[in-house]
Tab-separated table of C-alpha atoms and ligand atoms in Angstrom:
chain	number	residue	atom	x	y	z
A	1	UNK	CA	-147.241	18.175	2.934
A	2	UNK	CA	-144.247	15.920	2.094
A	3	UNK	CA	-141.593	15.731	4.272
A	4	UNK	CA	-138.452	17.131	2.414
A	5	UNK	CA	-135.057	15.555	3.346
A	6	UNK	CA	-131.905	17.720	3.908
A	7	UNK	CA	-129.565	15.338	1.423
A	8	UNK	CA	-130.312	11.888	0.052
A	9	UNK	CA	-127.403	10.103	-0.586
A	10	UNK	CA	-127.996	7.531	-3.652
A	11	UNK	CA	-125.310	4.427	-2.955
A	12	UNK	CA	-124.308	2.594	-0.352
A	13	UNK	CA	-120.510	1.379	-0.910
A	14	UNK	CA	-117.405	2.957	0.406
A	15	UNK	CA	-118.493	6.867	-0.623
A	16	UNK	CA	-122.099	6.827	0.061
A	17	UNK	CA	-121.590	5.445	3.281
A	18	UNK	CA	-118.441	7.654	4.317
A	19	UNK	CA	-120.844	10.658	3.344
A	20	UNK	CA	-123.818	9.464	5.495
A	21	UNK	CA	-121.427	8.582	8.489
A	22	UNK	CA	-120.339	12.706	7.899
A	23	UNK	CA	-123.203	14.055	6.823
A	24	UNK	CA	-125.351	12.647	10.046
A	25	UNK	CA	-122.761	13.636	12.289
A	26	UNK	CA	-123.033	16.888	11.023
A	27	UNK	CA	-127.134	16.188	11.808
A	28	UNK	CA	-128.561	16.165	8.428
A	29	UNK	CA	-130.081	12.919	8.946
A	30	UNK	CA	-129.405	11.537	5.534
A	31	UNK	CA	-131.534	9.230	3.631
A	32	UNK	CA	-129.675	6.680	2.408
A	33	UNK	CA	-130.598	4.540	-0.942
A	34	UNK	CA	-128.544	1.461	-0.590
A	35	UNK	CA	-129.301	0.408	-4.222
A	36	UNK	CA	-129.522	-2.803	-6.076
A	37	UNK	CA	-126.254	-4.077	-4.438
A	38	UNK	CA	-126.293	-2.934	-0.762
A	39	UNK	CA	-122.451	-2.233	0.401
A	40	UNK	CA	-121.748	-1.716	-3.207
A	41	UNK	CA	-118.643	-3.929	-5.083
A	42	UNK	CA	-116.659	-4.694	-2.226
A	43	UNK	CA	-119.402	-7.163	-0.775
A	44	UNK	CA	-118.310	-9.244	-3.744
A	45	UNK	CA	-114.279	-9.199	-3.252
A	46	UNK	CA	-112.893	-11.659	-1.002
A	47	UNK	CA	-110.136	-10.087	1.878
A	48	UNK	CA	-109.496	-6.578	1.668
A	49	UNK	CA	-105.788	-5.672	2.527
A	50	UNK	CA	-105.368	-2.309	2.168
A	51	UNK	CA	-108.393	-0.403	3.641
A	52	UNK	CA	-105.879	1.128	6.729
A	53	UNK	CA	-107.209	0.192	10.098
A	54	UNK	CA	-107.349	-3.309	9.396
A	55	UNK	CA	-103.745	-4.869	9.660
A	56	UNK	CA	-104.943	-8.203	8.964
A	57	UNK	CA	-107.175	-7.948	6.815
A	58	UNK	CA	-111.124	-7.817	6.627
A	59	UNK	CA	-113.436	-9.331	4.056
A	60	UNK	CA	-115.576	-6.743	2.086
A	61	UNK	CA	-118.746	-7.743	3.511
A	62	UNK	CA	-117.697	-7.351	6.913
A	63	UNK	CA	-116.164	-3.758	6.022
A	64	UNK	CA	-119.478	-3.149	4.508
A	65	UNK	CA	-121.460	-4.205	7.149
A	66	UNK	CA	-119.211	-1.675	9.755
A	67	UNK	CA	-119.773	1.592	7.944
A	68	UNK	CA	-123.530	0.757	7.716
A	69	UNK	CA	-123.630	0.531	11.128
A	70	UNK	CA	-121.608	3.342	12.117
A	71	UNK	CA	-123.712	5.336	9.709
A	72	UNK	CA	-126.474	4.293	11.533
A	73	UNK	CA	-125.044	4.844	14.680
A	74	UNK	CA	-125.508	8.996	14.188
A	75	UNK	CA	-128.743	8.623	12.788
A	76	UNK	CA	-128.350	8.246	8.782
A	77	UNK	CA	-131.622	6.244	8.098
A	78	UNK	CA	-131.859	3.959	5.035
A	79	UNK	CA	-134.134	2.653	1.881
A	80	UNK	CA	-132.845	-0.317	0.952
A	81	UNK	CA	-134.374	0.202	-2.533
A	82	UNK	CA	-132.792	1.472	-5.917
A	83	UNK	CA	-133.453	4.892	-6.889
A	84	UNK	CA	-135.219	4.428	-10.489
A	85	UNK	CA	-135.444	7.960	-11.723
A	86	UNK	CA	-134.498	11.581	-10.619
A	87	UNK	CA	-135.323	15.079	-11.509
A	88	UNK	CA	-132.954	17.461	-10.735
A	89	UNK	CA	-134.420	20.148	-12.906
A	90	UNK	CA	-135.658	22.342	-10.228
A	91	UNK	CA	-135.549	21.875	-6.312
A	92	UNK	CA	-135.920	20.760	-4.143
A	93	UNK	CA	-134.441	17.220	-5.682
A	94	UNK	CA	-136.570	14.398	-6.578
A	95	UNK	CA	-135.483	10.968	-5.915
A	96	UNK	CA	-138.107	7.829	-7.207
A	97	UNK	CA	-138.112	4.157	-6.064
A	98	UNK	CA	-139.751	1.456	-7.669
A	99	UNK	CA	-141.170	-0.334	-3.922
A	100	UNK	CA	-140.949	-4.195	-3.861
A	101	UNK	CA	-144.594	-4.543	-2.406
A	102	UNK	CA	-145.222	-3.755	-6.265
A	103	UNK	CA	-147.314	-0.676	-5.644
A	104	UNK	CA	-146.669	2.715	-7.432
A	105	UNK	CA	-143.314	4.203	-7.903
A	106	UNK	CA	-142.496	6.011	-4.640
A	107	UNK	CA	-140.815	9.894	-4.762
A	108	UNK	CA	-138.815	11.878	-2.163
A	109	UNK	CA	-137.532	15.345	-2.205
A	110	UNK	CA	-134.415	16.756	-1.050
A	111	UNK	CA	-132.538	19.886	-0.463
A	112	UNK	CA	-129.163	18.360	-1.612
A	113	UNK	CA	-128.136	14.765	-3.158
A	114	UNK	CA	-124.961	13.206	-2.998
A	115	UNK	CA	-124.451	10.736	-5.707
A	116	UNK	CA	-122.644	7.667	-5.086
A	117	UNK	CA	-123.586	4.486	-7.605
A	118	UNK	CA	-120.432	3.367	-7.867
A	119	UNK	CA	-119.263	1.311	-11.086
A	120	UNK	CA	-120.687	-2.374	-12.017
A	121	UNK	CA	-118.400	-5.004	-13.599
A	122	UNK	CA	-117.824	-4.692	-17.638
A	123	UNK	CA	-119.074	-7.645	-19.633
A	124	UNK	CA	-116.932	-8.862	-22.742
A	125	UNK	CA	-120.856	-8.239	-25.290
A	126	UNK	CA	-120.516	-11.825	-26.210
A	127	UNK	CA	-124.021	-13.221	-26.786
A	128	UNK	CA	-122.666	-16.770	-25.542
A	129	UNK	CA	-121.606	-14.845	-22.461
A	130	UNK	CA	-125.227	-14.155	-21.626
A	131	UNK	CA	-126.422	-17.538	-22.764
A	132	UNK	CA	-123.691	-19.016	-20.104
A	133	UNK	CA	-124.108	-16.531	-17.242
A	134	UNK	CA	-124.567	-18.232	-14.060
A	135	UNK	CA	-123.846	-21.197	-15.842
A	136	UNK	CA	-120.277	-21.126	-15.500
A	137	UNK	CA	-119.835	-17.306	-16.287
A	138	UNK	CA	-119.316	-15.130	-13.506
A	139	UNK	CA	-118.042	-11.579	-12.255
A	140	UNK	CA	-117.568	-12.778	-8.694
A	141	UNK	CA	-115.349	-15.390	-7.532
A	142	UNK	CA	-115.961	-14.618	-3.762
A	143	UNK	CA	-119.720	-15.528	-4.751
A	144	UNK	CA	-118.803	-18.967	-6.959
A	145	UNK	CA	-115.535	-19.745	-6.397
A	146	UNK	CA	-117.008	-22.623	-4.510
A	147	UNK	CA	-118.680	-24.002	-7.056
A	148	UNK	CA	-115.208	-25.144	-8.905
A	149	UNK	CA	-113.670	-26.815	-7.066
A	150	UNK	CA	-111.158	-29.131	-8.696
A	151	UNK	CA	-112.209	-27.893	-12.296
A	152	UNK	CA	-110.282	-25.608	-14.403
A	153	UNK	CA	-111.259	-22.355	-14.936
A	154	UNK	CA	-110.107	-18.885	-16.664
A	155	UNK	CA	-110.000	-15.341	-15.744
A	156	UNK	CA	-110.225	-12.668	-18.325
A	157	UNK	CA	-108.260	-9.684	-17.251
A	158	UNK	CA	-104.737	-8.449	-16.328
A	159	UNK	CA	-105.385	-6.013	-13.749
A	160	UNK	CA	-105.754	-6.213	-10.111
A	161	UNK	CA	-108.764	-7.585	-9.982
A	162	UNK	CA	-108.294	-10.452	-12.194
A	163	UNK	CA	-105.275	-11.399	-10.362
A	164	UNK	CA	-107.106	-11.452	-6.804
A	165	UNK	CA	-109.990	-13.079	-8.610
A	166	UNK	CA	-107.364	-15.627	-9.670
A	167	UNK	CA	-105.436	-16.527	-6.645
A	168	UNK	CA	-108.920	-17.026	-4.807
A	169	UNK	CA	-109.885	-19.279	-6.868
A	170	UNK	CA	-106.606	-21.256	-7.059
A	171	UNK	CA	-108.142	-22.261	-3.279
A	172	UNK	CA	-110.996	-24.331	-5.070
A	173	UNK	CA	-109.757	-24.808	-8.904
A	174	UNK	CA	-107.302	-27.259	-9.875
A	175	UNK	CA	-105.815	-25.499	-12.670
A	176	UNK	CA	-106.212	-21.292	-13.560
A	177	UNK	CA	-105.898	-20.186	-16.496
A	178	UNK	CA	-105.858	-15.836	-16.885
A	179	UNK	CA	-106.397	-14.669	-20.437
A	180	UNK	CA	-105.242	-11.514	-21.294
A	181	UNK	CA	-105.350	-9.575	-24.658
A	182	UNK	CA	-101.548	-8.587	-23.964
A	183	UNK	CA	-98.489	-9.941	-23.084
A	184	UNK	CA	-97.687	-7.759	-20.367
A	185	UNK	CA	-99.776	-7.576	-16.700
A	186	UNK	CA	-101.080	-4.025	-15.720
A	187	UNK	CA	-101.768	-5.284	-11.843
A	188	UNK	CA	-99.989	-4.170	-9.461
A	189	UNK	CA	-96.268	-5.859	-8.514
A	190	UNK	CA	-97.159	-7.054	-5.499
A	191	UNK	CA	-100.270	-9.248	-7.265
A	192	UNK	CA	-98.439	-10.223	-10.362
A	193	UNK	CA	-95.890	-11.611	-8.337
A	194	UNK	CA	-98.152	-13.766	-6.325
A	195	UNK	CA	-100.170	-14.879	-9.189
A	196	UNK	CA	-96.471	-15.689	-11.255
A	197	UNK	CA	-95.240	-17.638	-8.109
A	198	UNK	CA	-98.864	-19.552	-7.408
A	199	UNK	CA	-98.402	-23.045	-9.256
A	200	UNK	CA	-101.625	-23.325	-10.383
A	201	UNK	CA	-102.043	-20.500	-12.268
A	202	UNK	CA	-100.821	-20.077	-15.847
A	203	UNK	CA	-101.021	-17.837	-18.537
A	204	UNK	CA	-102.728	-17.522	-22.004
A	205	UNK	CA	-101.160	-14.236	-23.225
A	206	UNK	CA	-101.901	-12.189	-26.306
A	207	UNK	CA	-105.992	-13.989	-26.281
A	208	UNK	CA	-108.883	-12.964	-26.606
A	209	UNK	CA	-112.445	-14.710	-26.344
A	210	UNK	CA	-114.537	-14.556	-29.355
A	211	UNK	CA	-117.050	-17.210	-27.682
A	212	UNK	CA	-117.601	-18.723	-24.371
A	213	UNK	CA	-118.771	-22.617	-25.822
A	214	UNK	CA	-120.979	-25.081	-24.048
A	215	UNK	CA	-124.536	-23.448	-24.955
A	216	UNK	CA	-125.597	-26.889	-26.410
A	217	UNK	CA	-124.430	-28.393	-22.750
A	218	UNK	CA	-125.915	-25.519	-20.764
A	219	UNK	CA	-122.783	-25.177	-19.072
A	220	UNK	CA	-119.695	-23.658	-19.960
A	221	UNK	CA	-117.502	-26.394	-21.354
A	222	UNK	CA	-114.237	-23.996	-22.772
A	223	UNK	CA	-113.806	-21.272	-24.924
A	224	UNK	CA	-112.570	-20.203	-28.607
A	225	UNK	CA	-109.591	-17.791	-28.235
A	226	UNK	CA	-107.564	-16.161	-30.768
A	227	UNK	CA	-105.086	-15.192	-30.848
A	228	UNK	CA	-104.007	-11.470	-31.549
A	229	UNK	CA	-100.738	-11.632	-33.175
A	230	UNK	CA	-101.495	-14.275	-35.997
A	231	UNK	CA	-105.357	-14.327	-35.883
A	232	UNK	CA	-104.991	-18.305	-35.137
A	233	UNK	CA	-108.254	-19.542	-34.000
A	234	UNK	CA	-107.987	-22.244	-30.809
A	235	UNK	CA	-110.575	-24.035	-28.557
A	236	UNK	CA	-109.636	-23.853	-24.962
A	237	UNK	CA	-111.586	-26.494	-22.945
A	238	UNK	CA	-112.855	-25.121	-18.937
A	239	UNK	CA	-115.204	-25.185	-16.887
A	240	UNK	CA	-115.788	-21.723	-15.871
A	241	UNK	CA	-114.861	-18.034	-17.016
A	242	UNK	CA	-114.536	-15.219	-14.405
A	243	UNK	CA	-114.739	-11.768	-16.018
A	244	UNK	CA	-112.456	-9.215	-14.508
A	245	UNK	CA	-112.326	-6.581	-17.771
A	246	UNK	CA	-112.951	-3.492	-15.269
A	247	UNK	CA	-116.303	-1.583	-14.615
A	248	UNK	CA	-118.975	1.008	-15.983
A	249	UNK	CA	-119.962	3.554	-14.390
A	250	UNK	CA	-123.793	3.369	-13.233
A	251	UNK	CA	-125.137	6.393	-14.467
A	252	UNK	CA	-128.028	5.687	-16.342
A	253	UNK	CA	-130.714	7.146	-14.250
A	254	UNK	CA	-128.110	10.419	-14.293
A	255	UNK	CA	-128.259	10.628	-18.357
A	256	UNK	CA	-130.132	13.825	-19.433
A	257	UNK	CA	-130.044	15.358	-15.810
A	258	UNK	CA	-126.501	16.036	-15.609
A	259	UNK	CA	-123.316	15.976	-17.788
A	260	UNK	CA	-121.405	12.901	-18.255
A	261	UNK	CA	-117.846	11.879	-19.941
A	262	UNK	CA	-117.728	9.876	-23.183
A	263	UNK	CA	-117.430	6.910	-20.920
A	264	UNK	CA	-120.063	7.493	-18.871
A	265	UNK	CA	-118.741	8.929	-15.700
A	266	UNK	CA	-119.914	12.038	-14.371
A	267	UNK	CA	-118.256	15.138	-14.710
A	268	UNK	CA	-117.064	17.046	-11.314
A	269	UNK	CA	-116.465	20.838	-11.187
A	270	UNK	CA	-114.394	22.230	-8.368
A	271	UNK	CA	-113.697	19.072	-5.826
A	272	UNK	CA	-117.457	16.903	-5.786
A	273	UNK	CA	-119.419	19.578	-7.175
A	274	UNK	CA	-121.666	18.440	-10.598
A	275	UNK	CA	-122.978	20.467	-12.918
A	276	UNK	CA	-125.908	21.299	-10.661
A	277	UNK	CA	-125.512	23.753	-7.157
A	278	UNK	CA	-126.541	21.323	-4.569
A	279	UNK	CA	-125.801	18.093	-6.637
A	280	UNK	CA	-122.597	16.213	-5.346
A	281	UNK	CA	-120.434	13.187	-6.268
A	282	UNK	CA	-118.876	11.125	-4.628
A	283	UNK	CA	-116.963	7.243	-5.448
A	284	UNK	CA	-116.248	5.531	-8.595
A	285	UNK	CA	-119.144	6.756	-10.133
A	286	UNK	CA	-116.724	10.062	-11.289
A	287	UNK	CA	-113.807	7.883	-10.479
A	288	UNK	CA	-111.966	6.371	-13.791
A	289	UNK	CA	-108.107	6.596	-12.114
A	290	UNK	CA	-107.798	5.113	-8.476
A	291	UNK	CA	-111.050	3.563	-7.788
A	292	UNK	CA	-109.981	1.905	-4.525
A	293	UNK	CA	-112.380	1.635	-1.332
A	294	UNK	CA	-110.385	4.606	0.439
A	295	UNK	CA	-110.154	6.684	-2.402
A	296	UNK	CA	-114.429	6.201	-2.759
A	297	UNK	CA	-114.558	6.894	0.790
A	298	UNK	CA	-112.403	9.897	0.987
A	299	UNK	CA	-114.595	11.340	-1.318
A	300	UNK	CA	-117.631	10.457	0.610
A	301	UNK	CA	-116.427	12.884	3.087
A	302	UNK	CA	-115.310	15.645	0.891
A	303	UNK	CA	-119.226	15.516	-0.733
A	304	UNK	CA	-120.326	15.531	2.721
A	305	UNK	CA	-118.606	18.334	3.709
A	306	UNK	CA	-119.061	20.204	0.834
A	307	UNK	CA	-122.923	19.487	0.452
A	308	UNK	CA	-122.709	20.985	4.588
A	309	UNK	CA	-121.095	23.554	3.761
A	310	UNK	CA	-123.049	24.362	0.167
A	311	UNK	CA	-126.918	23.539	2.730
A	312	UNK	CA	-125.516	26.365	5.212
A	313	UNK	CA	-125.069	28.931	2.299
A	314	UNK	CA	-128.721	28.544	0.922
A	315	UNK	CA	-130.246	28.630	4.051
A	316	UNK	CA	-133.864	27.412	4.141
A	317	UNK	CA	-134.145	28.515	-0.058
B	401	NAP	P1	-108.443	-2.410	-14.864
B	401	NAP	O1	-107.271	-2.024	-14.056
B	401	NAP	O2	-109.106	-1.408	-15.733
B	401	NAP	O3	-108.019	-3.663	-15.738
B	401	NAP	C1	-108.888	-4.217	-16.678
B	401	NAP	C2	-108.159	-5.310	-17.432
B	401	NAP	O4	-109.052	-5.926	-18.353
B	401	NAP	C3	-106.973	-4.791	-18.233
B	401	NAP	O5	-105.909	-5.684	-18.147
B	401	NAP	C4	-107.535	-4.707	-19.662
B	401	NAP	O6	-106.575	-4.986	-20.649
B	401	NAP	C5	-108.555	-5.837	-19.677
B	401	NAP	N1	-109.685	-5.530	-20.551
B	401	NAP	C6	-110.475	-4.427	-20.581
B	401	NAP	N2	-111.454	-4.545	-21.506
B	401	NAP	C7	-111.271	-5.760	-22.084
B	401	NAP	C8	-111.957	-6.474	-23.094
B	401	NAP	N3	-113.051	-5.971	-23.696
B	401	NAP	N4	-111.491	-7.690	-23.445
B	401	NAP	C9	-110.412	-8.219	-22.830
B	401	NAP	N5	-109.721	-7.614	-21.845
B	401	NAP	C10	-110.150	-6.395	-21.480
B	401	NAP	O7	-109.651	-2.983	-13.933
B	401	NAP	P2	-109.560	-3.737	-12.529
B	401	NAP	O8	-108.568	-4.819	-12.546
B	401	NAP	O9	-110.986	-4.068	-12.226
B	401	NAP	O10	-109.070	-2.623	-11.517
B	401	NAP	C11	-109.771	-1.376	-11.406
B	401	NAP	C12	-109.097	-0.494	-10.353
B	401	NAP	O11	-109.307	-1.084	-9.077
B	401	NAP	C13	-107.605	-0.357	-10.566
B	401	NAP	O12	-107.237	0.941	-10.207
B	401	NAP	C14	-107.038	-1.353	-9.596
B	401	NAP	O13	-105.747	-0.996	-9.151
B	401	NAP	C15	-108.060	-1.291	-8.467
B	401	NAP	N6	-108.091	-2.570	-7.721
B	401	NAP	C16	-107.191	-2.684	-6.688
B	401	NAP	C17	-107.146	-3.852	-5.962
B	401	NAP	C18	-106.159	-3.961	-4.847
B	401	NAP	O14	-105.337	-3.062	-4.694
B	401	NAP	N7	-106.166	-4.974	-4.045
B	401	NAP	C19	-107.995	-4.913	-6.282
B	401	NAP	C20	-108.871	-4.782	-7.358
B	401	NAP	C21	-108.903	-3.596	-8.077
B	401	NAP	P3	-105.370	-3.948	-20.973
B	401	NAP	O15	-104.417	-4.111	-19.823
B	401	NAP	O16	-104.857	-4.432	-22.260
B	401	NAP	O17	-106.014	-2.602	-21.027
């Protein structure tokens, strides 16, 4: 007979790790999918400064690397595989894995899941993007910042993330440019202000990219911006764009089995709860406002305690 988990938790940033450090105190030894990014988006930022706890800082990896093993610590054991499909149609819960060893598809079954696949970066849909990616487009600066040093680069973006990605890579980069449809910043104070007062980075305001060039090259070698006031069309020579446009949701694997928003994110009734009794959500996957690593986490714990709380009421049904 196959063994049927009490809650599989699909994710393994900030939420899905927060609800396996609760749920496996709570001694539901949770199975934990860590998913095609272990640690989720934060093991691509560079220094996190506002998880509390840390008062100087700590580097997403690391804070990554501390909840896994605090998880682990009560017993939450992990898969370090992404979940490929799941039925939720009766229970218990079926969770499949594609296994790297390339045999079959692998399935589990659990009483309760606790959703937590987080949000992957937005691309701009340009085909040159594609063409260019990983040669001189990126999403992560922590990842290939390094790779630029003393070339000039853009970010595209005027959020928060655009401005860290840009004042990291002011450490390698000789020149930064950020591109941003708008004229005005919607980061944070704190981050505008640091990116205004950084010398090396400068502005092209009211852009936006209607082609990464340098296919012929096979690296990226600028880009044509226009501009959205007058329409004027200008080439913008570079060595490297960083895309910081915000994230999607990753629900795919959810579509059909539970409801989601226009935008992809799923629905929550009453606190984590989904559409489905014994389905819960936690993180930036139903997150479209604050999306921040303590926000994800807090979360965690409110799935966790609610998916306790909703495994006591069933019993062994
Ligand atoms: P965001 O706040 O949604 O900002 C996305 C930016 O990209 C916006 O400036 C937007 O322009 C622009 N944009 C979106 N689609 C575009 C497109 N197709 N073409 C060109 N530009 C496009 O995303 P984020 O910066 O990733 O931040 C997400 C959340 O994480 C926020 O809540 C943020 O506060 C948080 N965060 C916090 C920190 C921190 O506190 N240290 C660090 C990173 C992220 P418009 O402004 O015109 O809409």
């Amino acid at each position: 007979m196959k063994d049927i988990h009490e809650v599989i938790i699909i994710g393994s940033g900030p939420a899905g790790l927060t609800a396996a450090i609760y749920t496996a105190r709570a001694g539901l030894t949770p199975l934990v999918f860590s998913g095609p990014t272990p640690g989720g988006q934060l093991t691509t930022t560079s220094l996190v400064e506002n998880f509390p706890g840390f008062p100087e800082g700590i580097t997403g990896p690391e804070l990554m690397d501390k909840m896994r093993e605090q998880a682990s610590r009560f017993d939450a054991r992990f898969e370090d595989l992404a979940v490929t499909a799941v039925d939720f149609s009766s229970r218990p819960f079926k969770v499949t894995a594609e296994l790297p060893t390339g045999d079959p598809p692998r399935t589990w079954e659990s009483k309760a899941i606790i959703i937590a696949t987080g949000a992957a970066t937005k691309k701009l849909g340009l085909p040159s993007e594609e063409a260019l990616w990983g040669r001189g487009v990126s999403a992560c600066a922590t990842c290939d910042g390094f790779f630029f040093r003393d070339k000039k680069v853009a970010v595209v973006g005027g959020g928060d993330t655009a401005m860290e990605e840009a004042l990291f890579l002011t450490k390698f980069a000789r020149q930064v440019t950020v591109v941003h449809r708008r004229d005005k910043l919607r980061a944070s104070q704190i981050l505008q202000q640091r990116a205004f007062n950084n010398s090396k980075i400068d502005f092209a305001w009211n852009s936006t990219i209607q082609k990464v060039l340098g296919e012929e090259e096979g690296r990226v070698t600028g880009l044509l911006l226009q501009d959205t006031i007058t329409g004027a069309l200008r080439e913008f020579s570079c060595d490297g764009l960083f895309l910081a446009i915000g994230h999607l949701p990753n629900t795919e694997i959810f579509k059909g089995q539970l409801p989601l928003t226009e935008d992809g994110y799923i629905i929550v009734h009453d606190r984590t709860k989904t559409a489905i009794p014994g389905v819960f959500v936690a993180g930036d996957v139903a997150d479209q406002h604050y999306r921040q690593a303590i926000t994800a986490a807090a979360t965690g714990c409110m799935a966790a305690m609610d998916c306790e709380k909703w495994l006591a009421s069933v019993g062994s049904n």
